[in-house]
Amino acid sequence: MRSKDFEQLPIRSFAGKDRKGEVELFSIEKLMAPQVDGKAHIEAHRHDYYHIMYIKNGIGAHTIDFKQYEIKPQSLFFVSPSQVHSLTVSTDVDGYVVTFTPEFYALDSTLQRLLDYPFFHSMNNEPVVYLSHDFAPLQQLVNDMLTEYNAAQKGANTVLRALLEVFLVRIARVYSSKEREDQPSHLSFQLRKLESLIDIHFKEIKKLNDYAELMHISPKHLNTLCKTGLNKTVTNLIHERTLLEAKRLLLFTDNSVTEIAFDLGFSDKSYFMRFFKKQVGITAESYRMQEDLP
């Protein structure tokens, strides 16, 4: 695929989606694909969220980052943000698609980092698990997530986050690591490196130029990598990581808003308050008072 084609590839997002008046950061639904010439096909696209596809029955092919994997009954596929994927499956396919944003999963800082799972952001491991036996517990977890999601009761996000964590841990237990024959792409490597640097330094380093210097590339090139891979700027990524930490501190600590502002590297409380309201749409105090948070 040529660079120009890649840049024009659609990036699907949760942005603008809502369920019962709330911003949606997690979903689970039956796998549905348009049918063409007796086969179900989904064109190549990217996401800014995580995507797990569980195939109960059906056969076909799933292409992720230009490498093709066989689709067969009882298979799981994992697509990380910015990865390109497409698939063609038999019309009798039966399965589910679980999608969630990094923010949804990582809001509870006690959970594992998504990067710790070998099937996400993988440089050396294939993004697929073929279940040969004992898949009943995973099927039950999928059913539980679907039931909880559709019920949409108070506290649903908390329950869904816990079920998702158990689901990922159990998949990791049965995951069989295999080395990829091809080398990781330059784009994926650089984005993973940048994400890691932001995760470490976001409180004290806020500028594009500083991250570009740490990565030994020009600021313009670094921003181009982000726009190409994620349709975001470096500043967007820094803001997202800062906002995530702000939400964690508001939810899971008794720190005052002033303390949180200074902990996150803001020069004063008012600057943090303006930043938070612009990003979330409500004040930090109002966010802290909500009963069921995304």
C-alpha positions in Angstrom: 0.0 0.0 0.0 1.4 3.4 -1.0 2.0 6.1 1.6 -0.6 8.3 0.1 -3.2 5.6 0.3 -2.3 4.9 4.0 -2.7 8.6 4.9 -6.2 8.6 3.4 -7.3 5.4 5.1 -10.3 6.0 7.4 -9.7 6.1 11.1 -12.7 5.0 13.0 -13.3 6.6 16.4 -15.7 6.6 19.4 -15.8 10.4 19.0 -19.4 11.6 18.8 -20.9 8.2 19.7 -23.1 8.1 22.7 -25.4 5.6 24.4 -28.3 6.9 26.4 -26.9 10.3 26.5 -23.4 9.3 27.7 -20.1 9.2 25.8 -19.4 5.7 24.8 -15.9 4.4 25.5 -16.7 0.6 25.4 -18.9 -1.5 23.2 -19.6 -5.2 22.5 -21.7 -6.3 19.6 -22.3 -9.1 17.1 -19.9 -9.2 14.2 -21.6 -7.8 11.2 -20.0 -7.4 7.8 -21.5 -6.3 4.4 -21.9 -9.2 2.0 -20.5 -9.2 -1.5 -20.4 -12.1 -3.9 -21.4 -14.6 -1.2 -18.8 -13.5 1.3 -18.8 -10.9 4.1 -16.1 -8.3 3.7 -14.9 -5.3 5.8 -12.6 -2.8 3.9 -9.3 -1.7 5.3 -9.5 0.9 8.0 -7.9 2.0 11.3 -9.1 2.8 14.8 -8.1 5.1 17.5 -9.2 2.4 20.0 -8.6 -1.2 20.9 -10.5 -3.9 19.0 -10.9 -7.6 19.8 -12.7 -9.9 17.4 -13.9 -13.2 18.7 -14.8 -15.7 16.0 -17.0 -18.6 17.3 -17.7 -20.0 13.9 -16.7 -19.2 10.3 -13.7 -19.2 8.0 -11.8 -16.5 6.1 -8.8 -14.2 6.2 -7.9 -11.2 8.4 -5.2 -8.9 7.3 -3.6 -6.8 10.1 -0.7 -4.4 9.2 -0.4 -6.0 5.8 0.0 -9.5 7.1 -2.7 -12.1 6.5 -4.0 -14.5 9.2 -6.4 -17.4 8.9 -9.9 -17.0 10.3 -11.2 -20.2 11.7 -13.6 -21.2 14.5 -12.6 -20.2 18.0 -10.1 -17.6 17.1 -9.4 -14.2 18.7 -7.8 -11.2 16.9 -6.4 -8.1 18.5 -6.1 -4.8 16.8 -4.3 -1.9 18.5 -4.8 1.8 17.8 -3.4 2.9 14.4 -3.1 -0.6 13.0 -4.6 -1.2 9.5 -6.9 -4.2 9.1 -9.4 -5.7 6.8 -11.2 -9.1 6.6 -13.2 -11.4 4.4 -15.2 -14.2 6.1 -17.8 -16.8 5.2 -21.4 -15.6 5.4 -22.1 -18.1 8.2 -19.7 -16.2 10.5 -20.7 -16.0 14.1 -18.8 -13.9 16.5 -18.5 -10.7 18.6 -16.5 -7.5 18.4 -15.3 -5.8 21.7 -14.0 -2.3 21.3 -12.7 0.1 24.0 -10.6 3.2 24.3 -7.3 3.2 26.2 -8.9 5.7 28.7 -11.7 3.3 29.5 -9.3 0.5 30.4 -6.6 2.5 32.1 -8.8 4.7 34.3 -8.3 2.2 37.1 -4.5 2.4 37.6 -4.5 -0.9 39.5 -5.0 -2.8 36.2 -2.2 -4.0 34.0 -0.9 -1.7 31.4 -2.3 -2.6 28.0 1.2 -2.7 26.6 2.0 -5.5 29.0 -0.3 -7.9 27.0 1.7 -9.6 24.2 -1.1 -9.4 21.7 -1.4 -5.6 21.8 1.2 -3.2 20.2 3.2 -6.4 19.4 6.6 -6.0 17.8 7.4 -9.8 17.8 4.1 -11.6 18.6 1.2 -12.3 16.3 -2.1 -10.5 17.1 -4.1 -13.7 17.1 -5.0 -16.6 19.4 -6.4 -19.9 18.2 -8.3 -21.7 21.0 -8.0 -25.4 20.7 -9.8 -26.3 24.0 -11.2 -24.9 27.2 -12.8 -21.9 25.6 -16.0 -22.1 27.6 -14.8 -19.7 30.3 -13.9 -17.1 27.7 -17.3 -17.6 26.0 -19.0 -17.0 29.3 -17.1 -13.8 29.8 -18.2 -12.6 26.4 -21.8 -13.4 27.3 -21.4 -11.6 30.6 -20.0 -8.5 28.9 -22.8 -8.5 26.4 -25.5 -8.9 29.0 -24.0 -6.1 31.2 -23.5 -3.8 28.2 -27.1 -4.2 26.9 -28.6 -3.8 30.4 -26.8 -0.4 30.8 -27.6 -0.2 34.5 -25.9 2.0 37.1 -22.3 1.1 37.6 -22.1 -0.7 34.2 -18.8 0.8 33.3 -17.2 -0.4 36.5 -18.5 -4.0 35.9 -17.5 -3.9 32.2 -14.0 -2.7 33.1 -13.6 -5.6 35.6 -14.9 -8.2 33.1 -12.6 -6.9 30.4 -9.6 -7.2 32.7 -10.5 -10.8 33.5 -11.1 -11.6 29.8 -7.6 -10.2 28.8 -5.8 -12.0 31.6 -7.4 -15.3 30.7 -6.5 -14.8 27.1 -2.9 -14.0 28.0 -2.7 -17.3 29.9 -3.5 -19.3 26.7 -1.6 -17.1 24.4 1.1 -18.9 22.5 4.0 -16.5 21.5 5.3 -16.8 18.0 8.0 -14.6 16.4 7.0 -12.6 13.4 9.1 -13.1 10.4 8.9 -9.5 9.3 10.5 -6.6 11.0 8.3 -4.1 12.9 7.4 -1.1 10.8 9.2 2.2 11.4 5.9 3.9 12.0 4.7 1.4 14.7 8.1 1.4 16.4 8.2 5.2 16.6 4.7 5.6 17.9 5.3 2.9 20.5 8.5 4.7 21.6 6.7 8.1 21.7 3.8 6.6 23.8 6.3 5.2 26.2 8.2 8.5 26.5 5.0 10.5 27.1 3.9 8.0 29.7 7.1 8.6 31.6 7.6 12.3 31.1 4.1 13.9 30.5 4.1 15.7 33.9 7.3 17.7 33.3 7.7 17.7 29.5 4.8 19.3 27.6 6.4 20.4 24.3 6.7 18.7 20.9 10.3 19.9 20.5 11.4 18.2 23.7 10.0 14.8 22.7 11.4 15.2 19.2 14.8 15.7 20.8 14.4 12.6 23.0 13.6 10.6 19.9 16.4 12.2 17.8 14.1 13.3 15.0 12.8 16.7 13.9 9.6 18.1 15.5 8.0 18.3 12.0 8.7 14.6 11.3 7.5 13.5 14.7 4.2 15.3 14.2 3.9 13.8 10.8 4.3 10.3 12.2 1.5 11.0 14.7 -0.8 12.4 12.1 -0.2 9.5 9.7 -0.5 6.8 12.4 -3.1 8.2 14.7 -4.6 11.2 13.1 -3.4 13.2 16.1 -0.7 15.6 17.0 2.0 15.1 19.7 0.2 17.8 21.8 -3.0 15.8 21.5 -1.2 12.7 22.9 0.3 14.7 25.8 -3.1 16.2 26.6 -4.8 12.8 26.5 -2.2 11.3 28.9 -2.5 14.3 31.2 -6.3 14.1 31.2 -6.2 10.4 32.0 -4.0 11.1 35.0 -6.2 13.9 36.1 -9.3 11.7 36.0 -7.4 9.0 38.0 -6.4 11.5 40.7 -9.9 12.9 40.9 -11.5 9.5 41.2 -9.1 7.5 43.3 -7.5 10.1 45.6 -8.7 12.8 48.0 -6.2 15.3 46.7 -7.5 18.8 46.2 -7.9 20.2 42.7 -5.0 22.5 43.5 -2.8 19.6 44.5 -3.7 17.7 41.4 -3.0 20.7 39.2 0.5 21.1 40.6 1.1 17.3 40.5 0.4 17.3 36.8 2.8 20.1 36.1 0.3 23.0 35.8 1.6 26.4 36.9 -1.7 27.2 38.7 -5.1 25.8 39.5 -7.0 28.1 37.1 -4.9 26.9 34.1 -5.7 23.3 35.0 -9.4 24.0 35.5 -9.6 25.6 32.1 -7.8 22.7 30.5 -10.0 20.1 32.2 -13.3 21.8 31.3 -12.2 22.3 27.7 -11.3 18.6 27.3 -14.2 17.0 29.3 -16.9 19.6 29.0 -17.5 19.9 32.8 -15.4 21.1 35.7 -13.0 18.9 37.7 -15.2 19.2 40.7 -18.3 18.2 38.8 -16.5 15.2 37.3 -15.4 14.0 40.7 -19.0 14.1 42.0 -20.5 11.9 39.2 -21.6 8.5 40.3 -20.9 6.4 37.2 -17.9 7.6 35.4 -16.7 6.4 31.9 
